[in-house]
Short mmCIF file of C-alpha atoms in Angstrom, two decimals:
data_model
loop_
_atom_site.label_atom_id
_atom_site.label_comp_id
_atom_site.label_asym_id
_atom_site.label_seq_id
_atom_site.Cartn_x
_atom_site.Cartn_y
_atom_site.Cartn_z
CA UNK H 1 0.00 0.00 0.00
CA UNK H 2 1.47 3.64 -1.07
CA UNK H 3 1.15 6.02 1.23
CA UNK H 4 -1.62 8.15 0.24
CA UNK H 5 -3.29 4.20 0.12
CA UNK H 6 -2.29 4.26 4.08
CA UNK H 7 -3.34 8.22 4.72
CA UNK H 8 -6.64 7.65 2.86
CA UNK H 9 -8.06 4.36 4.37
CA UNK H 10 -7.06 5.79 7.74
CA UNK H 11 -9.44 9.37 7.05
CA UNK H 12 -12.13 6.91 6.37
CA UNK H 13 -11.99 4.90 9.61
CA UNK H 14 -12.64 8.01 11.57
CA UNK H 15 -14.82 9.71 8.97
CA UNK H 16 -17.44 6.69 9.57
CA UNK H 17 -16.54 7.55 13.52
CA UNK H 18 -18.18 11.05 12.49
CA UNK H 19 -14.80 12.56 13.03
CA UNK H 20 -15.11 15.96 11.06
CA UNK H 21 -11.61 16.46 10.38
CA UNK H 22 -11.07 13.49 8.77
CA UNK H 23 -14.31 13.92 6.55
CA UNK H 24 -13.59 17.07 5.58
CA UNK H 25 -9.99 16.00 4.39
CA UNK H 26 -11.39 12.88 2.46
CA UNK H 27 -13.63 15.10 0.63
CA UNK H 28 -10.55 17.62 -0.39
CA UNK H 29 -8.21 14.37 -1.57
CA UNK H 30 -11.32 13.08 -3.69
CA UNK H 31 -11.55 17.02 -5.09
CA UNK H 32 -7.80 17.43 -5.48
CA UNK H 33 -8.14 13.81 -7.31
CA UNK H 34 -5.59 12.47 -4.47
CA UNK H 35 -7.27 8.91 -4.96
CA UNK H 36 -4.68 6.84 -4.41
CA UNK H 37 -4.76 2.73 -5.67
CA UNK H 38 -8.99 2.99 -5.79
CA UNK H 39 -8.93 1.00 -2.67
CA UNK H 40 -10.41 3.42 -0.54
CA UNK H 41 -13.40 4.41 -3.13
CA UNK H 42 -14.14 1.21 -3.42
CA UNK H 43 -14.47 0.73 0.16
CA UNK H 44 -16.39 3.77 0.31
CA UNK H 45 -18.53 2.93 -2.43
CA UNK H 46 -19.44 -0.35 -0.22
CA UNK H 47 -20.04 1.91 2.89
CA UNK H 48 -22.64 3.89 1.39
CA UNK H 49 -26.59 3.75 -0.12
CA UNK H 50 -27.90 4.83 3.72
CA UNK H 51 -28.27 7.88 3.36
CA UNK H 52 -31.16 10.35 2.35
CA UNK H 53 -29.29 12.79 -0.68
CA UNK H 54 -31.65 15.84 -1.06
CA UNK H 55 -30.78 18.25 -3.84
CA UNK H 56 -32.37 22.25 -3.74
CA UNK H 57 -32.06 23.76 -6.58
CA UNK H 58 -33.45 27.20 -7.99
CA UNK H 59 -32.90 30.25 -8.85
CA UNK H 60 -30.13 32.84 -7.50
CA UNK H 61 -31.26 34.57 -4.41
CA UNK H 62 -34.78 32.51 -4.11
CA UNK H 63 -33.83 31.75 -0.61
CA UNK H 64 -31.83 28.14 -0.58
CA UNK H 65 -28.96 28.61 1.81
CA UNK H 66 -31.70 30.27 4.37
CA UNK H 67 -34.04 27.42 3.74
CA UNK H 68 -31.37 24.63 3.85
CA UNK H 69 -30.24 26.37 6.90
CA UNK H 70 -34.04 26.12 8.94
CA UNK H 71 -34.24 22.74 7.32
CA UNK H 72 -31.24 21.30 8.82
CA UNK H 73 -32.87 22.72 12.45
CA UNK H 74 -35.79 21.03 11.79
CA UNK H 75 -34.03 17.76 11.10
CA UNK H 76 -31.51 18.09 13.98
CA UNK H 77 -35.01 18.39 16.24
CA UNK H 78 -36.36 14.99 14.29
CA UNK H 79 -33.11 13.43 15.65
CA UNK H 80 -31.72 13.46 12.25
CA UNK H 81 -28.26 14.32 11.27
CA UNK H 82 -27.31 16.55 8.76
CA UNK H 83 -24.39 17.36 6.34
CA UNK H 84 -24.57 19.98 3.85
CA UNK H 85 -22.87 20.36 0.49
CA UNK H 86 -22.94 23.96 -0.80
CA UNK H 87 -22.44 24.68 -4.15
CA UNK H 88 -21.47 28.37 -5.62
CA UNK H 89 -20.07 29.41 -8.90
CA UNK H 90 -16.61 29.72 -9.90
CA UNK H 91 -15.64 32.77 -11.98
CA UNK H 92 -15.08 31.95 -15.74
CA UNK H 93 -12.36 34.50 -15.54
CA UNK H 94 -10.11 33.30 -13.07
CA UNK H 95 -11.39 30.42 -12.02
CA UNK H 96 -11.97 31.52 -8.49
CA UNK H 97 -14.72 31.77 -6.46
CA UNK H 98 -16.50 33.40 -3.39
CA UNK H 99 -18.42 31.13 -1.43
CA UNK H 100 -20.91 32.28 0.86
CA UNK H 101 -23.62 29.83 1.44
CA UNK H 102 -22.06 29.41 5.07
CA UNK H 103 -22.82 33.21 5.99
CA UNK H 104 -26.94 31.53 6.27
CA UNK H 105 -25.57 28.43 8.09
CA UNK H 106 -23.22 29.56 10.61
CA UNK H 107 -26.13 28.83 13.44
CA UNK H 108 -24.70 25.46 13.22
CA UNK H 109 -21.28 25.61 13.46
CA UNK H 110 -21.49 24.16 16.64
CA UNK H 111 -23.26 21.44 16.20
CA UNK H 112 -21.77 18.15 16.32
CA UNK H 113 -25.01 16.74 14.22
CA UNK H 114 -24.61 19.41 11.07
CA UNK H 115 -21.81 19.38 8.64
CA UNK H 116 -21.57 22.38 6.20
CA UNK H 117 -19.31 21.90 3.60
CA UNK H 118 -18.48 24.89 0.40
CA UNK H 119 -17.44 23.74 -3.01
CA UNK H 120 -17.27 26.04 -5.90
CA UNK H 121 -18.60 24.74 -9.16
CA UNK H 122 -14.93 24.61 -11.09
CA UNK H 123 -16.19 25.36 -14.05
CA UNK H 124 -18.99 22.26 -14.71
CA UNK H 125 -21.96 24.04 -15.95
CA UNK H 126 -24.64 21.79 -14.59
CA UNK H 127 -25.34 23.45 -11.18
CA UNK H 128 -22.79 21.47 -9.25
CA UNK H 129 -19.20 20.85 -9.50
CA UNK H 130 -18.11 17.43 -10.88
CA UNK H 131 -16.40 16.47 -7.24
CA UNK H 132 -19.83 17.14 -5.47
CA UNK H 133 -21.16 13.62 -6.25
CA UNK H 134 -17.97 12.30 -4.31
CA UNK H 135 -18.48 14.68 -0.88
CA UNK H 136 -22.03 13.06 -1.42
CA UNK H 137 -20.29 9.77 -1.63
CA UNK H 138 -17.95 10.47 1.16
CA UNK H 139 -20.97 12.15 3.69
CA UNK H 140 -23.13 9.22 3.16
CA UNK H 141 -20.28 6.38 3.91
CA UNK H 142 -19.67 8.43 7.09
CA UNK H 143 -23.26 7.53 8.47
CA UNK H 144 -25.00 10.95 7.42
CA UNK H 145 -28.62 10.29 7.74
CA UNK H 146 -29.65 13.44 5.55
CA UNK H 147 -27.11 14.77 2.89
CA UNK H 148 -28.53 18.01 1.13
CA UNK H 149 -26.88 19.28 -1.94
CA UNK H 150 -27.30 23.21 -2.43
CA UNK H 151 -26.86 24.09 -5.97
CA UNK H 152 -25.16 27.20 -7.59
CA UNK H 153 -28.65 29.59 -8.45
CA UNK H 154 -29.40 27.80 -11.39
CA UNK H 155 -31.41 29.44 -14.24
CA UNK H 156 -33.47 26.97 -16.50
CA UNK H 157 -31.41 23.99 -17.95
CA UNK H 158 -28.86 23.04 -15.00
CA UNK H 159 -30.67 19.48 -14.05
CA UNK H 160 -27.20 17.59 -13.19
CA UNK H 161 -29.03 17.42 -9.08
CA UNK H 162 -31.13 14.63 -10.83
CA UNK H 163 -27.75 12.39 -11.38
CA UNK H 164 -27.21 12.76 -7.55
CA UNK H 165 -29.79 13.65 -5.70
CA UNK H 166 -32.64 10.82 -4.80
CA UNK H 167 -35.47 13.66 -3.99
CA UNK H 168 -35.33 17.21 -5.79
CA UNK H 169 -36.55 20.28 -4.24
CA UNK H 170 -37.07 22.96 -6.51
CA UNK H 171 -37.27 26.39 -4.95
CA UNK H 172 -39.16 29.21 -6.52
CA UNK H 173 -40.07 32.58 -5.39
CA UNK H 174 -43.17 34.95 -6.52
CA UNK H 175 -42.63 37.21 -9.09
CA UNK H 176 -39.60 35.49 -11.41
CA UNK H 177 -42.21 34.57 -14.05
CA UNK H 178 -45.96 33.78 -15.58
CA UNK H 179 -47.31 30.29 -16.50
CA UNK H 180 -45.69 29.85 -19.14
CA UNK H 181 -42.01 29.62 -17.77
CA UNK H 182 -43.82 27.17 -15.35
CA UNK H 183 -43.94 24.72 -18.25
CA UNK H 184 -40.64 25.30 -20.34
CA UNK H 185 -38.93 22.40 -20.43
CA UNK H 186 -35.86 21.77 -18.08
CA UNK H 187 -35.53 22.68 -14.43
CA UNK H 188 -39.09 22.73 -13.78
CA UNK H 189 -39.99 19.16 -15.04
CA UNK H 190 -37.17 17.07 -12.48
CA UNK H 191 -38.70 18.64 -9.58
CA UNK H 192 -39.99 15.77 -6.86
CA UNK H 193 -41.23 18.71 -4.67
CA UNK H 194 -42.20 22.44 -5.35
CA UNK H 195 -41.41 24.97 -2.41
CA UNK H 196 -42.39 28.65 -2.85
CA UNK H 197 -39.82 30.32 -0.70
CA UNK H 198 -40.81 34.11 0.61
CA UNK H 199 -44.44 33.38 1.20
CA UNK H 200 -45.00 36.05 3.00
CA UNK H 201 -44.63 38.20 0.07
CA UNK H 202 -48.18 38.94 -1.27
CA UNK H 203 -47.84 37.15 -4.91
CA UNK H 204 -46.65 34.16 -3.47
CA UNK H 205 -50.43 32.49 -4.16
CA UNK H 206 -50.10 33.15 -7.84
CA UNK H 207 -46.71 31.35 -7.95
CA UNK H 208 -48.42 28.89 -5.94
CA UNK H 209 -51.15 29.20 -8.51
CA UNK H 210 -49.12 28.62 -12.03
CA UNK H 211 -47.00 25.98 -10.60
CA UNK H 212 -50.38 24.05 -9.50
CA UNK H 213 -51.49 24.50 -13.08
CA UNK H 214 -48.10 23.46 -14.87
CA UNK H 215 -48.62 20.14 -13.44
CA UNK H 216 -52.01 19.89 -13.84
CA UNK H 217 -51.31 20.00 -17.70
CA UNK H 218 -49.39 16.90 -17.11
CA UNK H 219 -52.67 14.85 -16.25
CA UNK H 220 -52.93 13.08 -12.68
CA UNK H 221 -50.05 10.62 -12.04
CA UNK H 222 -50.44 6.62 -12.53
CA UNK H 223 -51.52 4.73 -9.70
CA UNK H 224 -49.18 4.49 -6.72
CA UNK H 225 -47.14 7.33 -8.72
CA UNK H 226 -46.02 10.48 -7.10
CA UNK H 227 -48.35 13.70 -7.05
CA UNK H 228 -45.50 16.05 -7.18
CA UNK H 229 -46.55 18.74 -4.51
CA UNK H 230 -46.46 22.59 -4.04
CA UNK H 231 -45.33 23.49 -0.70
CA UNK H 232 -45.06 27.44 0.53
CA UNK H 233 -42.21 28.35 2.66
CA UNK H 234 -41.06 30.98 4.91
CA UNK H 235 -37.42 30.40 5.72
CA UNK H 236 -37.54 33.99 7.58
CA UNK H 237 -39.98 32.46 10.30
CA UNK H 238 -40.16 28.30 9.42
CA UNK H 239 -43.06 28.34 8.29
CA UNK H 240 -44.05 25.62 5.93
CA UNK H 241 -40.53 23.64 6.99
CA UNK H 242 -42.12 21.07 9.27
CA UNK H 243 -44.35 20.17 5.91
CA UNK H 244 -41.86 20.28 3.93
CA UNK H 245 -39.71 17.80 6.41
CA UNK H 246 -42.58 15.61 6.39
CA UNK H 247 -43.16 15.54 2.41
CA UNK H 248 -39.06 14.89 2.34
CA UNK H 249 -39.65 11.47 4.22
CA UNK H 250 -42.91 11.05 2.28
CA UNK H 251 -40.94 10.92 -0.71
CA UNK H 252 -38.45 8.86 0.43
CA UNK H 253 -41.00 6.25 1.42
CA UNK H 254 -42.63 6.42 -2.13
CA UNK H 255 -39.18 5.48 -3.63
CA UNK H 256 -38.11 3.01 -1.58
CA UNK H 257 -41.63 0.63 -2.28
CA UNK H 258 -42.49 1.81 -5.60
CA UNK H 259 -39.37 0.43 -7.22
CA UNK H 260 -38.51 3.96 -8.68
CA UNK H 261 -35.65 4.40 -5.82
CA UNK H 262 -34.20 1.31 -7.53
CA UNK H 263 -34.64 2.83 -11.13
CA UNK H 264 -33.34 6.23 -9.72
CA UNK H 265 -30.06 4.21 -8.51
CA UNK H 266 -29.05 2.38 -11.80
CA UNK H 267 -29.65 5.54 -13.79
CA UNK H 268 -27.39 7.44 -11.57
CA UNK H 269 -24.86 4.67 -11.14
CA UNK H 270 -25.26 4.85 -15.46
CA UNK H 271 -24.47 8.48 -15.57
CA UNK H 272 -21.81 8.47 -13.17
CA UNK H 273 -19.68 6.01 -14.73
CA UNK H 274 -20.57 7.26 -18.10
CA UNK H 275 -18.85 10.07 -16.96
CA UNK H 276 -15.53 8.69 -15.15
CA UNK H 277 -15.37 6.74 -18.31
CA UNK H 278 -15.33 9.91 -20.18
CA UNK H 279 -12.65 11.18 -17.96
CA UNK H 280 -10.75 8.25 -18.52
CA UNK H 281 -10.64 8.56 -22.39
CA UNK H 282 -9.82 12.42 -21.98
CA UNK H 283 -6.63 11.71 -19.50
CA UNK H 284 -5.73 8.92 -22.24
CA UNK H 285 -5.19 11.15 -24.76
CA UNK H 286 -3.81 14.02 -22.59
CA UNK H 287 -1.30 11.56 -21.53
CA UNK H 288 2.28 12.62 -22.82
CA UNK H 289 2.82 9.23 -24.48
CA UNK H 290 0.04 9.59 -26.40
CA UNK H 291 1.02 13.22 -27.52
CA UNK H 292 3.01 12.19 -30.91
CA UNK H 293 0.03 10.50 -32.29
CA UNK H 294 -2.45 13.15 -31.41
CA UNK H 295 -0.43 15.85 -32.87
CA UNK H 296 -0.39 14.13 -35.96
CA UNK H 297 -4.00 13.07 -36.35
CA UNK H 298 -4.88 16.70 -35.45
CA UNK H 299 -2.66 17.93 -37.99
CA UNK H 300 -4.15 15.62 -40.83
CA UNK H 301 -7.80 16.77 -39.82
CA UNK H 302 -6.61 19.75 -39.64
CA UNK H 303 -5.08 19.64 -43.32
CA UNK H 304 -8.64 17.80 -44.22
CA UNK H 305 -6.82 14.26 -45.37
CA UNK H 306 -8.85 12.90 -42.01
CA UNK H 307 -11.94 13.57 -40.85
CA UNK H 308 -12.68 14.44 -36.91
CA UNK H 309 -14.86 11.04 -36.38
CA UNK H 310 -12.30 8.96 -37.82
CA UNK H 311 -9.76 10.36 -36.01
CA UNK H 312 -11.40 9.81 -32.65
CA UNK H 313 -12.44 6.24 -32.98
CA UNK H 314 -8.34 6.34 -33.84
CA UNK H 315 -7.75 7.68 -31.12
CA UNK H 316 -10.06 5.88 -28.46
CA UNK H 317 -10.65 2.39 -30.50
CA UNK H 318 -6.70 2.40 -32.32
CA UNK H 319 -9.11 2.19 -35.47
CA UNK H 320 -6.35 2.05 -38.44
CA UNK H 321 -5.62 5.51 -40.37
CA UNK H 322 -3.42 4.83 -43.60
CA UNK H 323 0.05 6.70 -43.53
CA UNK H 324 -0.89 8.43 -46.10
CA UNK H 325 -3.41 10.20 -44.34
CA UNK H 326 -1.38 10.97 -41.48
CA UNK H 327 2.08 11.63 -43.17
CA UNK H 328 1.50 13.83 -46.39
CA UNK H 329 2.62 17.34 -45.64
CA UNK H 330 -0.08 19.82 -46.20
CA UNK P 1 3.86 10.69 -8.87
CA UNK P 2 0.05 11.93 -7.55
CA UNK P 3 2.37 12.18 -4.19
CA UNK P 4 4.20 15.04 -5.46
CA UNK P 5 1.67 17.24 -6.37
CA UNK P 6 1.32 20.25 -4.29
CA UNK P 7 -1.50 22.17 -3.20
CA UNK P 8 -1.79 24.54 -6.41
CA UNK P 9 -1.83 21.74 -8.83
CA UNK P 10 -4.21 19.51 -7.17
CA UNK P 11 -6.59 22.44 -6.94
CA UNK P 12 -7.43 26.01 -6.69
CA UNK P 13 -6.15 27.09 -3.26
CA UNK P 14 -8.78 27.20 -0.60
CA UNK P 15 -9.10 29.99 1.98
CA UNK P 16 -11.42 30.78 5.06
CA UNK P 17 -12.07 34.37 5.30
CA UNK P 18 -13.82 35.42 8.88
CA UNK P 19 -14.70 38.48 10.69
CA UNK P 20 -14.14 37.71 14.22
CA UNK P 21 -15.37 39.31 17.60
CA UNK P 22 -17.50 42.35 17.87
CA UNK P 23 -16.52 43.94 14.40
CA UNK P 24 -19.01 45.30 12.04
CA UNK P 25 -16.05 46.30 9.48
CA UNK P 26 -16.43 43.68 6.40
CA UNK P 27 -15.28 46.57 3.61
CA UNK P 28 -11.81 45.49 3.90
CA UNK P 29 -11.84 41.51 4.04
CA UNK P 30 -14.46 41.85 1.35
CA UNK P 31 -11.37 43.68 -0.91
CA UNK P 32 -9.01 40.97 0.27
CA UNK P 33 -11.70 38.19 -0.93
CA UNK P 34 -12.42 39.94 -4.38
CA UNK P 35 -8.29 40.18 -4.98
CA UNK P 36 -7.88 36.23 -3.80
CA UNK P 37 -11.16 35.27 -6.05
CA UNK P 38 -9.52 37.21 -9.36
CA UNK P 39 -6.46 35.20 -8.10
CA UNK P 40 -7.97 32.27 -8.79
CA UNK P 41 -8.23 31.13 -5.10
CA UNK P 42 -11.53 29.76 -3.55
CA UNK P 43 -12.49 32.16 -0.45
CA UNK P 44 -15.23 30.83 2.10
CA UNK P 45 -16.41 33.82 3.59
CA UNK P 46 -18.26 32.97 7.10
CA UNK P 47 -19.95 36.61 7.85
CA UNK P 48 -19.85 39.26 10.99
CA UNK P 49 -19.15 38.89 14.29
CA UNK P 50 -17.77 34.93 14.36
CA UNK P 51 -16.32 33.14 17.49
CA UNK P 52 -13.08 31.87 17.99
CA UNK P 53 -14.87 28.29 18.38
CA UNK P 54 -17.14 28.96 15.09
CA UNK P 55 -14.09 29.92 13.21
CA UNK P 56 -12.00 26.86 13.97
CA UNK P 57 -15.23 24.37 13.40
CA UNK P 58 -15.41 25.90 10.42
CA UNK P 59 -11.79 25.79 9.24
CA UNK P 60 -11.75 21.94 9.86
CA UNK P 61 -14.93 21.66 8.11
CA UNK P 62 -14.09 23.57 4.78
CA UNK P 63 -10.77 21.96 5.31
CA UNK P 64 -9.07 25.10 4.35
CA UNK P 65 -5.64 25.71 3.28
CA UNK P 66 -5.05 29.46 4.70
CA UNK P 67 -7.28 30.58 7.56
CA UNK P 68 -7.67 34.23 7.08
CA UNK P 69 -8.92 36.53 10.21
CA UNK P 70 -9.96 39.65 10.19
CA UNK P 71 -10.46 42.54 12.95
CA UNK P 72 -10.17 46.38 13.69
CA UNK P 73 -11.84 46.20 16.70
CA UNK P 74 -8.65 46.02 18.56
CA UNK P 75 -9.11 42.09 20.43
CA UNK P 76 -6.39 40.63 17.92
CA UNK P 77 -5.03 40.01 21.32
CA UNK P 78 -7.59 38.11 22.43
CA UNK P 79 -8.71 36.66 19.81
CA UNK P 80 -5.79 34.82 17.75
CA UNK P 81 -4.42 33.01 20.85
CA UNK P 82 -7.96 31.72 21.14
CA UNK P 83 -8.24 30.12 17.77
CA UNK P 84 -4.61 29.17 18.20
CA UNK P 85 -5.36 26.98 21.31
CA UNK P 86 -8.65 25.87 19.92
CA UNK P 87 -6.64 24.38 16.80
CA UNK P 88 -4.33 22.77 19.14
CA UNK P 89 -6.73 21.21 20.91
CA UNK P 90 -8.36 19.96 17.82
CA UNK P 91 -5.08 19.00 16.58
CA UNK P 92 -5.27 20.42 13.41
CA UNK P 93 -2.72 23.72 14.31
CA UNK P 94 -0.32 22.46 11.70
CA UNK P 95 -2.77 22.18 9.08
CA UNK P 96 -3.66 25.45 8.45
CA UNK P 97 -1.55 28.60 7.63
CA UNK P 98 -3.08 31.28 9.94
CA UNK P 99 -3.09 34.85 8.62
CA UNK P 100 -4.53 38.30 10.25
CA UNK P 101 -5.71 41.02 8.52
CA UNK P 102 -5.99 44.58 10.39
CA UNK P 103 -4.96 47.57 12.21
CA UNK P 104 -2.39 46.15 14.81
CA UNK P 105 0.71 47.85 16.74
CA UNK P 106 3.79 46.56 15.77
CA UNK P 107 4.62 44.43 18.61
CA UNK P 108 1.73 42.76 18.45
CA UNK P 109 2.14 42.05 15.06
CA UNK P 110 5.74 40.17 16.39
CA UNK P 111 3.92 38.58 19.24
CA UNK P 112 1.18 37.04 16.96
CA UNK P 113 4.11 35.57 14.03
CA UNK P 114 5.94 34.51 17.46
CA UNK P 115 2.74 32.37 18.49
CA UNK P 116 2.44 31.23 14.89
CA UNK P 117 0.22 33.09 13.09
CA UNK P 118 2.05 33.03 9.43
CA UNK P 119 1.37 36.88 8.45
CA UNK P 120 -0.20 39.63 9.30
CA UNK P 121 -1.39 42.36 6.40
CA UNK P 122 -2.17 45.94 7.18
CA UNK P 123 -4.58 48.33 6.23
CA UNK P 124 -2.36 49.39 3.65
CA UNK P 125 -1.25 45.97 2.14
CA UNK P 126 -2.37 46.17 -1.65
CA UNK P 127 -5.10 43.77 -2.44
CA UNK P 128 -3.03 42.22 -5.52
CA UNK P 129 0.15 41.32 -2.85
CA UNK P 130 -2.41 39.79 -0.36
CA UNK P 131 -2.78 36.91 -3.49
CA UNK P 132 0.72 36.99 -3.62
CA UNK P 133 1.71 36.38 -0.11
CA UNK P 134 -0.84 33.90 0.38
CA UNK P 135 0.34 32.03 -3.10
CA UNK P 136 3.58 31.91 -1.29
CA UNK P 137 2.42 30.87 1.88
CA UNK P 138 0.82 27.62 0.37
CA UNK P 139 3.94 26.92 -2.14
CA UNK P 140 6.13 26.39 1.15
CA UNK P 141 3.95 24.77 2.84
CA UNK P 142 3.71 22.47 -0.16
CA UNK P 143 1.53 19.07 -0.57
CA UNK P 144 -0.86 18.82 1.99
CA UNK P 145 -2.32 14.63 1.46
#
């Protein structure tokens, strides 16, 4: 065993203890990509599936981080622990980021039963950052009962929550929009659960309203399907959070014995090594050994005596290209 | 070869920014975030008027590379030995590179670097060398696994 093998296996015997340190460095080597052999994923691949993974998602400054925030309180009272993975953008520019989710959530520093982690999205452009499925991974080995994903304010197409997160929460807030955004396709059509945030504000029934309507249009669901609900919430004061608790569990339930938990779990487990295949085939061919023969193909396609698809499946599938094609000076 | 890679090649550098103690003053560590953000860095900014005990739960948490502090109200004192002891205790002290942003007397600013705080940057540090310091910071420290 290296030792990063040694350093790593040793962070996740005290992350399952709930130690917090050693949590919160697993999480960093999995982000930094300090994975070692693969023994330790493995093992905490085995270690999870217990946990609850709740994803919020909506737009920018519709209320999440306060809501998450009075959420996690009303867990912590159920008895339920609670570890919280914040997303917020990274700047395009320099690739840096200012994360402030925490400035909502720092009632709980304190408490030994809440676990509030930043990320900043990297640059993925689906609403979460590609190392937030392995905190996930990580929080729910270490015996989380409820892990909640906050994504970056999302506008209408950032759906990646649905490849992690087993129930969706969809926050809106009165006033962004009429009925007809209510049924674009995208955001609004992965939600398991509706909550308009800022209730108090006086449109908040109309939001309530359109959103009713939108899934009307959809017809009633099957039987023993889900009626996707519209819940109102205050984060200011709680109110609506107990409900919204509740209709979390509810959810849960309706997964776990309608066999769409189980259908939820192989499509995520698809996309997620559809994508760490991906990544595999991309650090192939950045790897410097493979550098000659990509500099040629690219050369030939660029010249146009290849084309782009059969250079690829060269590339990925060693699919034969004639010398000619790759040798002939342009 | 993963072994040898140090902090800023595994990852944008990663740096708690707090306001601690009775200190409504957030114009300046809000500068110092902006400057470390356009440096690329990732900057966890906790809010007004933190404890020494949120601040260090909070460092271990994020699992921070540079713990950055700041506080005009004149309890830099006070204050950093707290969160030094409390990341003792915790055993996580050498984890961290502790900084202090501020208006501080001289010999305080000695007595704080003697107790192991890594830097301290005035009122009149430039925003652009605050990136740069902290950059440097994290090369020396090097690979953190």
């Amino acid at each position: 065993m290296s030792t990063t093998d040694e350093r790593l296996a040793d962070l996740l015997d005290r992350a399952v203890e709930r130690d917090m340190a050693a949590t919160s460095q697993l999480i960093s080597a999995l982000e930094g990509r300090r994975v070692g052999s693969g023994a330790v994923l493995e093992a905490l691949h085995r270690a999870g599936g217990n946990a609850h993974v709740v994803g919020v998602t909506g737009a920018p400054g519709s209320g999440k981080s306060t809501l998450v925030s009075v959420l996690a309180r009303e867990l912590r009272d159920r008895g339920l622990t609670v570890a919280i993975v914040a997303v917020d953008p990274s700047s395009a520019i320099s690739g840096g980021a200012i994360l402030g989710d925490r400035i909502r959530m720092q009632d709980h520093a304190l408490d030994p039963g809440i676990f509030v982690r930043s990320m900043s999205s990297r640059g993925s452009l689906g609403g979460v950052s590609a190392a937030t499925v392995d905190a996930v991974g990580v929080l729910d080995a270490a015996g989380w009962d409820v892990v909640v994903v906050e994504t970056v304010g999302v506008g209408q197409a950032e759906v990646e929550i649905m490849r992690i997160a087993q129930t969706v929460v969809v926050v809106s807030v009165p006033g962004l929009g009429d009925d007809v955004q209510a049924i674009k396709a995208g955001l609004m059509e992965i939600a398991d659960l509706h909550v308009v945030n800022k209730a108090d504000r006086p449109d908040a029934g109309k939001t309530v309203a359109e959103l009713l309507s939108m899934l009307t249009l959809a017809g009633p669901p099957g039987p023993g399907g889900w009626p996707v609900p519209v819940l109102s919430t205050s984060a200011a004061d709680s109110s609506g959070v107990p409900k919204l608790a509740d209709t979390l569990a509810e959810h849960r339930a309706w997964m776990a014995g309608s066999g769409e938990g189980e259908r939820r779990e192989r499509a995520m487990a698809a996309a997620r090594i559809h994508s760490i295949a991906k990544d595999l085939v991309l650090a192939r061919l950045a790897d410097p050994s493979a550098t000659p023969l990509v500099e040629r193909v690219v050369a030939a396609v660029a010249a146009r005596r290849l084309d782009p698809h059969a250079a690829a499946r060269a590339l990925v599938d060693n699919e034969p290209i004639t010398d000619l094609q790759l040798e002939k000076s342009a | 070869m993963r072994e040898q890679l140090t902090a800023v090649e595994a990852g944008p550098i990663r740096v708690l920014m707090a306001k601690a103690g009775l200190d409504g003053h957030d114009r300046g560590v809000k500068v110092v975030a902006r400057a470390l953000r356009d440096a690329g860095m990732e900057v966890v900014y906790t809010g007004l008027h933190r404890t020494p005990q949120e601040i260090v739960a909070t460092a271990i948490q994020e699992d921070v590379d540079v713990v950055g502090i700041s506080l005009l109200s004149g309890a830099h004192m006070t204050l950093f030995p707290q969160v030094i002891d409390l990341l003792k205790e915790a055993g996580v002290f050498e984890r961290f590179i502790l900084i202090g942003g501020g208006v501080m007397p001289d010999e305080d600013v000695d007595a704080l670097l003697a107790m192991g705080v890594a830097a301290i940057l005035g009122q009149d540090t430039p925003p652009d060398d605050a990136a740069v310091l902290v950059r440097g910071l994290v090369a020396k420290r090097g690979a953190r696994v």
